[in-house]
PDB file of C-alpha atoms in Angstrom:
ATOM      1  CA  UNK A  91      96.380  88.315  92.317  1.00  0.00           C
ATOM      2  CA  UNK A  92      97.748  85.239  90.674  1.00  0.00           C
ATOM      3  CA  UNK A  93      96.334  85.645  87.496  1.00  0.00           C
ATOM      4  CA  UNK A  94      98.607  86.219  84.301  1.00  0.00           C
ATOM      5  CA  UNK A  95      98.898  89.655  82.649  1.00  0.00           C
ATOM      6  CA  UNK A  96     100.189  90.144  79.155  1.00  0.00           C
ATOM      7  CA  UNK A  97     103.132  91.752  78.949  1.00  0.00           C
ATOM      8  CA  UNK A  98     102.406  95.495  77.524  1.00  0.00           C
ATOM      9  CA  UNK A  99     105.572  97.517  76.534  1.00  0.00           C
ATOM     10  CA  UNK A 100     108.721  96.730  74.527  1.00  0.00           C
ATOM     11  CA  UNK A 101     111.373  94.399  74.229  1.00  0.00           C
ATOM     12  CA  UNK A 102     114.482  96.510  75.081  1.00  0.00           C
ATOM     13  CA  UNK A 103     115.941  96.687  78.352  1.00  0.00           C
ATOM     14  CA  UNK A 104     114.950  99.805  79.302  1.00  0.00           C
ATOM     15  CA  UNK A 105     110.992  98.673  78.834  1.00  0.00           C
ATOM     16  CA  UNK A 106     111.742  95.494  80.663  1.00  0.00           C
ATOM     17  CA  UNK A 107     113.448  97.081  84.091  1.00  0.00           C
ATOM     18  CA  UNK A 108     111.139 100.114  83.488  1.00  0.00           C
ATOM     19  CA  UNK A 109     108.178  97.344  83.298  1.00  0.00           C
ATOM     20  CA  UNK A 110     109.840  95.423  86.897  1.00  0.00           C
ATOM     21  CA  UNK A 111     110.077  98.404  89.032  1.00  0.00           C
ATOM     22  CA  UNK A 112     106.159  99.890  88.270  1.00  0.00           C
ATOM     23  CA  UNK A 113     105.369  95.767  88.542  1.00  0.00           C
ATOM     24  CA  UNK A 114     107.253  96.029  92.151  1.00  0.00           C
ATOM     25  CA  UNK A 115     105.881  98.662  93.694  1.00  0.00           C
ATOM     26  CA  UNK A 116     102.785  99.096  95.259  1.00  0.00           C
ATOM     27  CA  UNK A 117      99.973  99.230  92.937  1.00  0.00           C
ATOM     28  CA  UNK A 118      97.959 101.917  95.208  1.00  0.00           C
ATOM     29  CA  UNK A 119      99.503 105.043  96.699  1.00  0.00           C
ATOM     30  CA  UNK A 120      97.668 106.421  99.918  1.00  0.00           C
ATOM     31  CA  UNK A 121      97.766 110.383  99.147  1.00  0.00           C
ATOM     32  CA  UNK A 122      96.300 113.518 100.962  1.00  0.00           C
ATOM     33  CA  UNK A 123      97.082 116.436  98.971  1.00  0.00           C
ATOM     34  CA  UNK A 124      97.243 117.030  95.409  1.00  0.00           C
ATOM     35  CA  UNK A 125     100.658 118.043  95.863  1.00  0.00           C
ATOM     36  CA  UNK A 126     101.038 114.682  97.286  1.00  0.00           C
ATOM     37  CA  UNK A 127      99.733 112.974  93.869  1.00  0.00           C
ATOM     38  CA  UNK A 128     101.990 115.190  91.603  1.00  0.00           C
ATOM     39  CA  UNK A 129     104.616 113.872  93.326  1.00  0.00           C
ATOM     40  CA  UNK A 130     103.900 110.332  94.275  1.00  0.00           C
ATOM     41  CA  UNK A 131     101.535 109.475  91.046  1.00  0.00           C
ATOM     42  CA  UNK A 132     101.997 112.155  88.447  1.00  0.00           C
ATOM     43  CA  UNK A 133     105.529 111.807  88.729  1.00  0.00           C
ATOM     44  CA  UNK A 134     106.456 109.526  85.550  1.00  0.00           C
ATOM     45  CA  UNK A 135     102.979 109.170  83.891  1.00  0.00           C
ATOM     46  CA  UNK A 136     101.415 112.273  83.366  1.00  0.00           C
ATOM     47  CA  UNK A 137      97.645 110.941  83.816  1.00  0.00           C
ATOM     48  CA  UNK A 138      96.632 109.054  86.914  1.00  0.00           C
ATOM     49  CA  UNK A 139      93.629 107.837  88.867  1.00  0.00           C
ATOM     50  CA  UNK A 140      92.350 108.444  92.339  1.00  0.00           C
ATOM     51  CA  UNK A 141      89.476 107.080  95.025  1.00  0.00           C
ATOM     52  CA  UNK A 142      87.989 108.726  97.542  1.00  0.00           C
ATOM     53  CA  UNK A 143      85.553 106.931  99.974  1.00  0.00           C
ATOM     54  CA  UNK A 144      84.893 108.450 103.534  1.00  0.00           C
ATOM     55  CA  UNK A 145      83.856 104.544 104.854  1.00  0.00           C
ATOM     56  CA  UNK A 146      87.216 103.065 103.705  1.00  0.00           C
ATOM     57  CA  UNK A 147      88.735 102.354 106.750  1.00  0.00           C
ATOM     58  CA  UNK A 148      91.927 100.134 107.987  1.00  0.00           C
ATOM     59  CA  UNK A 149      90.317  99.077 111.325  1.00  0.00           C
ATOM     60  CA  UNK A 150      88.705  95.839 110.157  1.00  0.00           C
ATOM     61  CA  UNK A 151      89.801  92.585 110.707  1.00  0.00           C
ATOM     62  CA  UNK A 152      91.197  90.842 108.145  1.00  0.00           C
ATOM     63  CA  UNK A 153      92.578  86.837 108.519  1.00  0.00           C
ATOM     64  CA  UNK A 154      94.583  87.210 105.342  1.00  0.00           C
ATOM     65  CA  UNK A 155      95.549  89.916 105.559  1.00  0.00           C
ATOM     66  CA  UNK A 156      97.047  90.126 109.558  1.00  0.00           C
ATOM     67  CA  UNK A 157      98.499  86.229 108.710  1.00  0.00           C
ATOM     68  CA  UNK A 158     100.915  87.769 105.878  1.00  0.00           C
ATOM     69  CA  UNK A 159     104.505  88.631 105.968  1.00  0.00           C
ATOM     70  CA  UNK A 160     103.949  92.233 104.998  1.00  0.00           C
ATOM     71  CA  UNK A 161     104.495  95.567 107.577  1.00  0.00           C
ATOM     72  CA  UNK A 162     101.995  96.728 109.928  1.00  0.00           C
ATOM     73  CA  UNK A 163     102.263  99.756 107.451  1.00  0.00           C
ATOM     74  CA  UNK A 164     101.177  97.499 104.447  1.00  0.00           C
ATOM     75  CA  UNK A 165      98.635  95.614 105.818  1.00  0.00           C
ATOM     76  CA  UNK A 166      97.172  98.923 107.098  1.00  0.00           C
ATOM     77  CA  UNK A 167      96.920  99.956 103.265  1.00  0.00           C
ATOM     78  CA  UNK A 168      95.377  96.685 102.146  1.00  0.00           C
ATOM     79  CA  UNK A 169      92.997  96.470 104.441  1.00  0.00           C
ATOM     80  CA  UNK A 170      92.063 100.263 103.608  1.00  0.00           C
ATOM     81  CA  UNK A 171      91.931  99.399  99.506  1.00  0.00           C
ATOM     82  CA  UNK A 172      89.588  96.255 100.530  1.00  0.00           C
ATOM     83  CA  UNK A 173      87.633  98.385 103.172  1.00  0.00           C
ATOM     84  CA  UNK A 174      84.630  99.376 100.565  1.00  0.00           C
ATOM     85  CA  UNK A 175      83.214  97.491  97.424  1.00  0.00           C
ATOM     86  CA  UNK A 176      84.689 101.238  95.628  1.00  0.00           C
ATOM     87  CA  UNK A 177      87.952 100.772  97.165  1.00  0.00           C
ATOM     88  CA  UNK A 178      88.293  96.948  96.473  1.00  0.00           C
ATOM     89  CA  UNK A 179      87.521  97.504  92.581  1.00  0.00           C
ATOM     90  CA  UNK A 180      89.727 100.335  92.376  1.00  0.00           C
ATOM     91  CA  UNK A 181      92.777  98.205  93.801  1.00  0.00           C
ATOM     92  CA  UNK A 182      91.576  95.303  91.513  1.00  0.00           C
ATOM     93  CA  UNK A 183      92.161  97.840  88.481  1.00  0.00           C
ATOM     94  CA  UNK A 184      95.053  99.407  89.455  1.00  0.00           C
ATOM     95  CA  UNK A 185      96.610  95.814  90.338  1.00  0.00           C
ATOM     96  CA  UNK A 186      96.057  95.022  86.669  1.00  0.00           C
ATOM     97  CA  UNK A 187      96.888  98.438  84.991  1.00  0.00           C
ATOM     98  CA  UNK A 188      99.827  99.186  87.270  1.00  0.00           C
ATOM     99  CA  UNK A 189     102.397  98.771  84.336  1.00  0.00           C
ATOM    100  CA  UNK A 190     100.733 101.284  82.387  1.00  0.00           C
ATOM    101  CA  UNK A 191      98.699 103.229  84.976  1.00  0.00           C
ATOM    102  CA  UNK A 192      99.627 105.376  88.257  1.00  0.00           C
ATOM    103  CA  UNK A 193      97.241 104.799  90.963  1.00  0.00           C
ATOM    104  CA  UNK A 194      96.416 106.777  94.139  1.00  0.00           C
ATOM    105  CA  UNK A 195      93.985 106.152  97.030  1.00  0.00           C
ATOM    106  CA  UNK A 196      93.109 110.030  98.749  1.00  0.00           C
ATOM    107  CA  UNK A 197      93.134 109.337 102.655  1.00  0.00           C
ATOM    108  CA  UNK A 198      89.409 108.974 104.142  1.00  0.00           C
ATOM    109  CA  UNK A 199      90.786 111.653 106.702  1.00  0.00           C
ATOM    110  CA  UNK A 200      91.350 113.970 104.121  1.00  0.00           C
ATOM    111  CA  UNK A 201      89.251 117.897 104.428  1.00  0.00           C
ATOM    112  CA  UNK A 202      87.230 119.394 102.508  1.00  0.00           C
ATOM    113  CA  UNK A 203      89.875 121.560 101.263  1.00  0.00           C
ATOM    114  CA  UNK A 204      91.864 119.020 100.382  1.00  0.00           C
ATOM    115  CA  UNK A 205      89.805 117.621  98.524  1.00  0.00           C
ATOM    116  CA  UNK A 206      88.912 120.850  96.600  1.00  0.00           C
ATOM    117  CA  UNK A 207      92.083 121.163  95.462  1.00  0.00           C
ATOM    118  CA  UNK A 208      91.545 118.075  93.319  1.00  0.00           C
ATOM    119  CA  UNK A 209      88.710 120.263  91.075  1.00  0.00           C
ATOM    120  CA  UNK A 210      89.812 123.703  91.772  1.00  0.00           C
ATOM    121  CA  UNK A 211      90.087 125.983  88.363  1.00  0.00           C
ATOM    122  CA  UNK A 212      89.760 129.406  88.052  1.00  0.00           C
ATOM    123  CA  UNK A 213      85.655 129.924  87.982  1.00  0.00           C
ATOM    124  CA  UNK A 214      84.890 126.405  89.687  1.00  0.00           C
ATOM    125  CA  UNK A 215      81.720 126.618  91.732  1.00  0.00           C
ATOM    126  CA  UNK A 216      81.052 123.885  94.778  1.00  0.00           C
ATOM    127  CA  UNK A 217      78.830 121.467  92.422  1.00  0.00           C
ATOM    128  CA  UNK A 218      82.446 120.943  90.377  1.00  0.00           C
ATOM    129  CA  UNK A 219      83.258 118.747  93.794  1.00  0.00           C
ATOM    130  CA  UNK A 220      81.753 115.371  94.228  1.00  0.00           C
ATOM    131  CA  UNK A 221      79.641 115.209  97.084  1.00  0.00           C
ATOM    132  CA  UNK A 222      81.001 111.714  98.966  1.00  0.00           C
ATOM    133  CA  UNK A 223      82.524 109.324  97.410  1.00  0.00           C
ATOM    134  CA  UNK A 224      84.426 109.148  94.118  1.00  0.00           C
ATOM    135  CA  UNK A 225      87.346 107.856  91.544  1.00  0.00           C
ATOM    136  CA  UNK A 226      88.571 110.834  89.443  1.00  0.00           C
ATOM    137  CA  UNK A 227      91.515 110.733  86.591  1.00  0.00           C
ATOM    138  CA  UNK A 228      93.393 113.537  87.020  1.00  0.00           C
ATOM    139  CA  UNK A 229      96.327 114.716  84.701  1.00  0.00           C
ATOM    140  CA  UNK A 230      98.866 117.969  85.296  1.00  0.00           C
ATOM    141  CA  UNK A 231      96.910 121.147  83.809  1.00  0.00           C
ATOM    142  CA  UNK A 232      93.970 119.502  83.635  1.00  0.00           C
ATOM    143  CA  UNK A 233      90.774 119.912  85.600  1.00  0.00           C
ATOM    144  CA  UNK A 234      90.022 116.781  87.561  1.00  0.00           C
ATOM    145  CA  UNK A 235      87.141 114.624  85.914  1.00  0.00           C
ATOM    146  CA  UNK A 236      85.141 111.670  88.208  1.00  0.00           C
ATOM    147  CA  UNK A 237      84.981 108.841  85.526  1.00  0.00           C
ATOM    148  CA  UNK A 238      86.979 105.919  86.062  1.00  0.00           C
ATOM    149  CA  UNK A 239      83.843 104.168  86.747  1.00  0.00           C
ATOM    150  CA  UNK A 240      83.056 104.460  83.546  1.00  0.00           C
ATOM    151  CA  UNK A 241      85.801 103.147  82.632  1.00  0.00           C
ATOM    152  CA  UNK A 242      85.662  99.958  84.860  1.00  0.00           C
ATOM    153  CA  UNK A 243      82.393  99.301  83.069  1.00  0.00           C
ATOM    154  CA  UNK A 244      84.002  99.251  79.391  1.00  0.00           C
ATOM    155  CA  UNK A 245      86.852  97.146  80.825  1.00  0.00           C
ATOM    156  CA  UNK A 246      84.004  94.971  82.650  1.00  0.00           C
ATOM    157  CA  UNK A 247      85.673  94.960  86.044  1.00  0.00           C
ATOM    158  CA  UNK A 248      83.461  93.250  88.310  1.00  0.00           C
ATOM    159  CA  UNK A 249      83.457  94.641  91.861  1.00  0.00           C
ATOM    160  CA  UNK A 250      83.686  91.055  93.440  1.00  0.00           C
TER     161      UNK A 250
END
């Protein structure tokens, strides 16, 4: 994003290369199960975040984004993270949180059940499952919450 970050964790050299490989990865991970997050996002940080937006879409256009060097696979995923104002602010947070954070973007042509799976616990009823559109932390053993917008809004991430 080209804007300077501090640098969060320790001095040693096991925070440093630990700090260069999350730093070198992608920021977002495109997930369709929640077996798919335990593994790809749960994996070394035991809380994580995901979005879910039906409209987010890789179709569009994009100048910048078809003009890079990156694969047809990662300009698929940017495009998809920039697809809806949602999308675009979760990327934004996860771009600057990525050292600290693990970040996941749940597929637009995810199901229903798939979905559920994200809020199932024992006694859950229907209304435990956002209707539409929604960014959820979600930690192992833990029912899923939706409120990483409320955290945007202490942080003050602006969705431009």
């Amino acid at each position: 994003d080209g804007e300077f970050q501090d640098y969060p964790l320790g001095r040693d050299k096991d925070s440093i290369i630990t700090f260069g490989e999350k730093m070198s990865d992608r920021a977002v991970k495109v997930i369709s199960t929640r077996q798919q997050a335990t593994e790809q996002i749960l994996n070394k940080i035991p809380v994580a975040f995901v979005v879910y937006d039906p409209d987010a879409s890789s179709s569009d256009a994009s100048g910048n984004i078809d003009a890079s060097g990156a694969t047809d696979e990662e300009k698929s995923l940017e495009k998809l993270i920039r697809s809806t104002e949602r999308t675009r602010v979760f990327g934004q947070v996860a771009r600057m949180m990525q050292a600290s954070g693990s970040f996941g973007l749940l597929s637009p042509d995810s199901t229903p059940d798939q979905i559920r799976e994200f809020f199932a616990e024992e006694g859950a009823t229907a209304a435990a499952v956002p209707d539409g559109a929604f960014i959820a932390r979600i930690e192992e053993d833990v029912t899923t919450k939706p409120d990483f917008l409320e955290f945007a809004h202490r942080r003050r991430i602006s969705p431009s």
